[in-house]
Amino acid sequence: MRNSPRRTAAVTLAAVLVGALLGAGPAGAAPAAPAPGALATADGFAGVASLGQGGTTGGAGGAVVTATTTARFLDYISRPEPLIVQVSGTITLPVGSVDGMHPVASDKTIVGLGDDARLTGGGLSIGLPADDRVTSPPANAVHNIIIRNLSIDGATDDLINIQMFSHHIWIDHNDFSNGDDGAVDIKRGSDFVTVSWNRFHDHDKTLLLGHDDDNAVQDRGRLRVTYHHNYFDASDQRNPRVRFAEPVHVYNNYYRDNSYGVASAMDAGVVLEGNYFFSVNNPARVDFSGDLGRLVERDNVLVDCNHAIETRGPVVEPRTYYSYTPHRAADVPTVVPAGAGVGKI
């Protein structure tokens, strides 16, 4: 009998991750597996060597474990050692006393198997508890996390929250929808993050970068994030909404039917290039709320949009930190929907 595409994808990914593993480890585990980085490597700011990290490698070198239940999943993501946590099927995250937000420890890869791995009902929290008194990266800041190939929906708070100087985080090839607050919020001095090849839909407040106009002491000089090849599929606003961060690199994203795309405020610096905006009321703004932001735009395409892109510069160039080769903006409506989301790594 011919295998279905879903079964083929699941078997292929599992084989890449565990096919040659030997030895013992935690229950259901085998050590010394290649991370899903063997399939791809973190790029953008997540790939930059800094803060003691040579890019983002997640659980590389750790055991491979497979979570099929809530209890097993929450146990694995909280362990102190490097782990590659494979998610099989649907896992419901409880609300409990933490409003459905569940902490992820450093050095983890969380990756869905096939095209139907799903987290629902709660979200993932990356970072120490919020504390205004901490104004520089602590030695125990959460770091080196990869989240790939998962559908995440229905959280009572954020779908993913990154905070308190967490760094080297790669959010790649996921599907985000129906959260009560942010889809992927990045704040409180977090740094060196890439959000790539994700689909955002049926969601209101999508991407917050910098949470408050009064938080310059933690955020200024940090919050360096790359957003590329994401599909903002009628996700309404904050795609992203930025404070203080510089540079923020927003390239080759497909915006379709949004109230606004990018908002840069509080002297944030955004480079917006090679994006395609279709039926977006305000593609990008620097006069939004609070102090003016800065934004440099190039090679973007606007179709059936009500306003032009607002600009104000200069902005530090992303190429100061890393190299990249963008697609032509005209190709984005074909390239991005074909490659963004789950089941495509």
Coordinates of C-alpha atoms in Angstrom, one line a residue:
M1 CA 0.0 0.0 0.0
R2 CA 1.3 3.5 -0.9
N3 CA 2.3 5.6 2.1
S4 CA 0.4 8.9 2.6
P5 CA 2.4 12.1 2.3
R6 CA 1.9 12.7 6.1
R7 CA 3.3 9.2 7.0
T8 CA 6.2 9.7 4.6
A9 CA 7.1 13.0 6.1
A10 CA 7.0 11.7 9.7
V11 CA 9.1 8.6 8.8
T12 CA 11.6 10.7 6.9
L13 CA 12.2 13.2 9.8
A14 CA 12.3 10.5 12.4
A15 CA 14.8 8.5 10.4
V16 CA 17.1 11.6 10.0
L17 CA 16.9 12.2 13.8
V18 CA 17.2 8.7 15.2
G19 CA 18.1 6.3 12.4
A20 CA 21.7 5.7 13.4
L21 CA 21.5 6.1 17.2
L22 CA 23.1 3.8 19.7
G23 CA 23.3 3.6 23.5
A24 CA 21.1 4.5 26.4
G25 CA 19.7 7.7 27.9
P26 CA 16.5 8.9 29.5
A27 CA 13.4 6.8 29.1
G28 CA 12.5 6.6 25.4
A29 CA 15.9 8.2 24.5
A30 CA 19.1 7.5 22.7
P31 CA 22.2 9.8 23.0
A32 CA 24.4 11.7 20.7
A33 CA 21.9 12.4 17.9
P34 CA 22.3 15.1 15.3
A35 CA 20.0 18.0 15.9
P36 CA 17.4 19.0 13.3
G37 CA 20.1 21.5 12.4
A38 CA 21.3 18.6 10.2
L39 CA 18.3 19.5 8.1
A40 CA 18.9 23.3 8.2
T41 CA 21.0 25.8 10.1
A42 CA 19.8 28.9 12.0
D43 CA 20.4 32.0 10.1
G44 CA 19.8 35.7 10.6
F45 CA 20.5 37.0 14.1
A46 CA 20.0 33.5 15.6
G47 CA 23.1 32.4 13.6
V48 CA 25.4 35.2 15.0
A49 CA 28.1 34.2 17.4
S50 CA 27.8 36.3 20.5
L51 CA 27.2 36.1 24.3
G52 CA 29.2 32.9 24.5
Q53 CA 27.1 31.2 21.8
G54 CA 28.4 30.2 18.4
G55 CA 25.0 30.6 16.8
T56 CA 21.9 28.6 17.8
T57 CA 22.2 24.8 18.0
G58 CA 19.4 23.8 20.4
G59 CA 19.7 20.3 21.8
A60 CA 22.5 19.2 19.5
G61 CA 24.7 16.6 21.1
G62 CA 21.9 15.6 23.5
A63 CA 19.5 12.7 23.6
V64 CA 16.5 12.4 21.3
V65 CA 13.3 11.9 23.1
T66 CA 9.7 11.6 21.8
A67 CA 6.8 13.2 23.7
T68 CA 3.3 11.8 23.1
T69 CA 1.7 12.9 26.4
T70 CA 1.5 16.2 28.2
A71 CA 3.4 15.0 31.3
R72 CA 6.3 13.6 29.2
F73 CA 6.5 16.8 27.1
L74 CA 6.6 19.2 30.2
D75 CA 9.2 17.0 31.8
Y76 CA 11.5 17.0 28.8
I77 CA 11.4 20.7 28.1
S78 CA 12.2 21.6 31.7
R79 CA 15.3 19.3 32.0
P80 CA 18.7 21.1 32.4
E81 CA 20.6 19.0 29.9
P82 CA 20.6 19.4 26.1
L83 CA 17.7 17.5 24.5
I84 CA 16.0 17.1 21.1
V85 CA 12.3 16.8 22.0
Q86 CA 10.2 15.3 19.2
V87 CA 6.5 16.0 19.4
S88 CA 4.2 13.3 18.1
G89 CA 0.5 14.1 17.6
T90 CA -1.5 16.6 19.7
I91 CA -0.4 17.6 23.2
T92 CA -2.7 19.8 25.3
L93 CA -1.0 22.2 27.6
P94 CA -2.9 22.9 30.9
V95 CA -3.7 26.4 32.2
G96 CA -3.1 25.6 35.9
S97 CA -1.5 28.3 38.0
V98 CA 0.7 29.7 35.2
D99 CA -2.0 30.9 32.8
G100 CA -1.0 28.1 30.4
M101 CA 2.6 29.3 30.0
H102 CA 5.2 26.5 30.4
P103 CA 8.9 27.2 30.7
V104 CA 11.5 25.8 28.3
A105 CA 15.0 25.3 29.7
S106 CA 18.2 26.2 27.7
D107 CA 19.7 23.9 25.1
K108 CA 16.6 22.4 23.7
T109 CA 15.3 21.6 20.2
I110 CA 11.5 21.1 20.1
V111 CA 10.5 19.7 16.8
G112 CA 7.2 18.2 15.5
L113 CA 7.2 14.9 13.6
G114 CA 5.4 14.9 10.3
D115 CA 2.8 17.6 9.6
D116 CA 0.3 17.1 12.4
A117 CA 2.4 17.7 15.6
R118 CA 0.4 20.2 17.7
L119 CA 0.5 22.1 21.0
T120 CA -2.8 23.5 22.0
G121 CA -4.4 25.2 25.0
G122 CA -1.2 26.8 26.4
G123 CA 2.0 28.4 25.3
L124 CA 5.8 28.1 25.7
S125 CA 7.7 30.6 28.0
I126 CA 11.4 31.1 27.2
G127 CA 13.1 33.2 29.9
L128 CA 13.5 33.9 33.6
P129 CA 10.6 35.5 35.5
A130 CA 10.2 39.2 34.7
D131 CA 12.2 41.5 36.9
D132 CA 12.7 45.2 36.3
R133 CA 15.7 45.3 38.6
V134 CA 17.8 43.1 36.3
T135 CA 19.3 45.5 33.7
S136 CA 21.9 43.4 32.0
P137 CA 22.1 39.7 30.9
P138 CA 22.4 37.4 33.9
A139 CA 24.7 34.4 33.8
N140 CA 21.7 32.0 33.9
A141 CA 19.8 33.7 31.1
V142 CA 17.8 31.1 29.0
H143 CA 19.5 30.5 25.7
N144 CA 20.0 28.2 22.7
I145 CA 16.5 27.0 21.8
I146 CA 15.0 25.9 18.5
I147 CA 11.3 25.4 18.0
R148 CA 10.3 23.9 14.6
N149 CA 7.5 22.2 12.7
L150 CA 4.8 22.7 15.2
S151 CA 1.2 24.0 15.1
I152 CA 0.6 26.0 18.2
D153 CA -2.9 27.4 18.9
G154 CA -5.5 28.2 21.5
A155 CA -3.3 29.6 24.3
T156 CA -4.9 31.6 27.0
D157 CA -1.9 34.0 26.9
D158 CA 0.9 34.0 24.4
L159 CA 1.7 31.2 22.1
I160 CA 5.4 31.8 22.6
N161 CA 6.9 34.4 25.0
I162 CA 10.6 35.2 25.0
Q163 CA 11.9 37.5 27.8
M164 CA 14.5 38.5 30.4
F165 CA 17.7 38.5 28.2
S166 CA 17.0 35.1 26.6
H167 CA 19.2 34.8 23.6
H168 CA 19.9 32.7 20.5
I169 CA 16.4 31.5 19.8
W170 CA 15.2 30.1 16.4
I171 CA 11.5 29.9 15.7
D172 CA 11.1 28.2 12.3
H173 CA 8.5 26.5 10.1
N174 CA 5.6 26.7 12.6
D175 CA 1.9 27.5 12.3
F176 CA 0.5 30.0 14.9
S177 CA -3.2 30.8 15.4
N178 CA -5.9 31.7 17.9
G179 CA -3.9 32.8 20.9
D180 CA -5.4 35.2 23.4
D181 CA -2.4 37.5 23.3
G182 CA 0.8 37.5 21.3
A183 CA 1.8 34.8 18.8
V184 CA 5.6 35.3 19.4
D185 CA 6.4 38.1 21.8
I186 CA 10.0 39.1 22.4
K187 CA 10.9 41.5 25.2
R188 CA 12.9 42.5 28.2
G189 CA 16.4 42.5 26.7
S190 CA 16.1 39.3 24.7
D191 CA 18.6 39.1 21.8
F192 CA 19.8 37.2 18.7
V193 CA 16.5 35.7 17.6
T194 CA 15.3 34.6 14.2
V195 CA 11.6 34.0 13.3
S196 CA 11.5 32.4 9.9
W197 CA 9.2 30.5 7.5
N198 CA 6.2 30.6 9.9
R199 CA 2.5 31.0 9.0
F200 CA 0.4 33.3 11.2
H201 CA -3.3 33.3 10.8
D202 CA -6.6 33.7 12.7
H203 CA -4.7 35.9 15.2
D204 CA -4.9 39.5 16.2
K205 CA -1.7 40.7 18.0
T206 CA 0.9 38.8 16.2
L207 CA 4.5 39.8 17.0
L208 CA 5.5 42.2 19.8
L209 CA 9.1 43.2 20.0
G210 CA 9.7 45.3 23.2
H211 CA 6.7 45.4 25.5
D212 CA 6.7 48.9 27.0
D213 CA 7.6 52.5 26.2
D214 CA 9.3 52.8 29.6
N215 CA 11.6 49.8 29.3
A216 CA 14.6 51.3 27.5
V217 CA 17.1 50.3 30.3
Q218 CA 16.6 46.6 29.5
D219 CA 15.9 46.9 25.7
R220 CA 18.1 49.5 24.2
G221 CA 21.0 48.0 22.4
R222 CA 19.3 44.5 22.4
L223 CA 16.2 42.9 20.8
R224 CA 18.2 42.1 17.6
V225 CA 15.7 40.0 15.6
T226 CA 15.4 38.7 12.0
Y227 CA 11.9 38.1 10.6
H228 CA 12.1 36.4 7.2
H229 CA 9.9 34.4 4.9
N230 CA 6.9 34.5 7.2
Y231 CA 3.3 34.3 5.9
F232 CA 1.2 36.9 7.6
D233 CA -2.1 35.4 6.4
A234 CA -4.7 37.9 7.6
S235 CA -3.0 38.2 11.0
D236 CA -4.4 41.6 11.9
Q237 CA -1.6 43.7 13.5
R238 CA 1.8 43.8 15.1
N239 CA 3.7 42.0 12.3
P240 CA 5.9 43.1 14.2
R241 CA 5.3 46.1 16.5
V242 CA 8.8 47.3 17.6
R243 CA 10.2 49.4 20.4
F244 CA 13.9 50.3 21.0
A245 CA 15.4 47.4 19.0
E246 CA 18.1 48.0 16.4
P247 CA 18.6 46.6 13.9
V248 CA 15.4 44.6 13.3
H249 CA 15.6 42.9 9.9
V250 CA 12.2 42.2 8.2
Y251 CA 12.7 40.7 4.8
N252 CA 10.9 38.5 2.2
N253 CA 7.7 38.2 4.2
Y254 CA 4.3 37.9 2.6
Y255 CA 1.6 40.2 4.0
R256 CA -2.0 39.5 3.0
D257 CA -5.0 41.3 4.3
N258 CA -3.7 42.9 7.5
S259 CA -4.6 46.2 9.2
Y260 CA -0.9 47.0 9.5
G261 CA 2.4 45.3 8.8
V262 CA 5.3 46.8 10.7
A263 CA 5.3 49.6 13.3
S264 CA 8.6 51.1 14.5
A265 CA 8.4 53.3 17.6
M266 CA 10.6 54.6 20.5
D267 CA 13.6 55.1 18.2
A268 CA 13.7 51.5 17.1
G269 CA 15.6 50.8 13.8
V270 CA 14.0 48.5 11.2
V271 CA 15.3 47.5 7.8
L272 CA 12.3 46.5 5.7
E273 CA 13.3 44.9 2.4
G274 CA 12.0 42.5 -0.3
N275 CA 8.5 42.1 1.3
Y276 CA 5.2 41.8 -0.6
F277 CA 2.2 43.6 0.8
F278 CA -1.2 42.7 -0.6
S279 CA -4.4 44.5 0.7
V280 CA -2.6 45.9 3.8
N281 CA -4.1 49.2 5.1
N282 CA -0.7 50.5 6.6
P283 CA 2.3 48.4 5.4
A284 CA 4.8 50.1 7.7
R285 CA 4.7 53.1 10.1
V286 CA 7.1 55.1 12.2
D287 CA 4.5 57.6 13.5
F288 CA 2.5 55.2 15.6
S289 CA 2.4 55.4 19.4
G290 CA 5.1 56.9 21.7
D291 CA 8.2 58.5 20.2
L292 CA 8.9 58.1 16.5
G293 CA 10.8 55.1 15.2
R294 CA 13.2 54.7 12.3
L295 CA 12.7 52.6 9.2
V296 CA 14.7 52.1 6.0
E297 CA 12.8 50.4 3.1
R298 CA 13.9 49.0 -0.2
D299 CA 12.6 46.7 -2.9
N300 CA 9.2 46.1 -1.3
V301 CA 6.0 45.6 -3.4
L302 CA 2.7 47.1 -2.4
V303 CA -0.6 46.0 -4.1
D304 CA -4.0 47.3 -3.1
C305 CA -2.6 49.0 0.0
N306 CA -4.2 52.2 1.4
H307 CA -1.0 54.0 2.6
A308 CA 2.6 54.2 1.6
I309 CA 5.5 52.9 3.7
E310 CA 6.6 55.5 6.2
T311 CA 10.4 56.0 6.4
R312 CA 12.8 57.7 8.7
G313 CA 16.5 56.9 9.0
P314 CA 19.3 56.0 9.2
V315 CA 19.3 52.4 10.6
V316 CA 22.2 50.0 11.2
E317 CA 22.5 47.5 8.4
P318 CA 21.9 43.8 9.2
R319 CA 24.9 43.0 7.0
T320 CA 27.0 44.4 9.8
Y321 CA 26.2 41.2 11.6
Y322 CA 25.5 38.5 8.9
S323 CA 25.2 37.8 5.2
Y324 CA 22.0 36.8 3.4
T325 CA 20.6 36.5 -0.1
P326 CA 17.0 37.7 -0.3
H327 CA 14.5 36.5 -2.9
R328 CA 13.0 39.1 -5.3
A329 CA 10.0 40.7 -3.7
A330 CA 7.9 39.8 -6.8
D331 CA 8.6 36.1 -6.1
V332 CA 7.5 36.2 -2.4
P333 CA 3.8 35.4 -3.0
T334 CA 4.8 32.1 -4.6
V335 CA 7.9 31.2 -2.5
V336 CA 6.6 32.0 1.0
P337 CA 3.2 30.2 1.0
A338 CA 4.8 27.2 -0.6
G339 CA 7.5 27.0 2.0
A340 CA 6.1 28.5 5.2
G341 CA 4.5 26.4 8.0
V342 CA 4.6 22.8 9.1
G343 CA 5.5 19.7 7.1
K344 CA 8.0 21.6 5.0
I345 CA 11.4 21.0 6.7

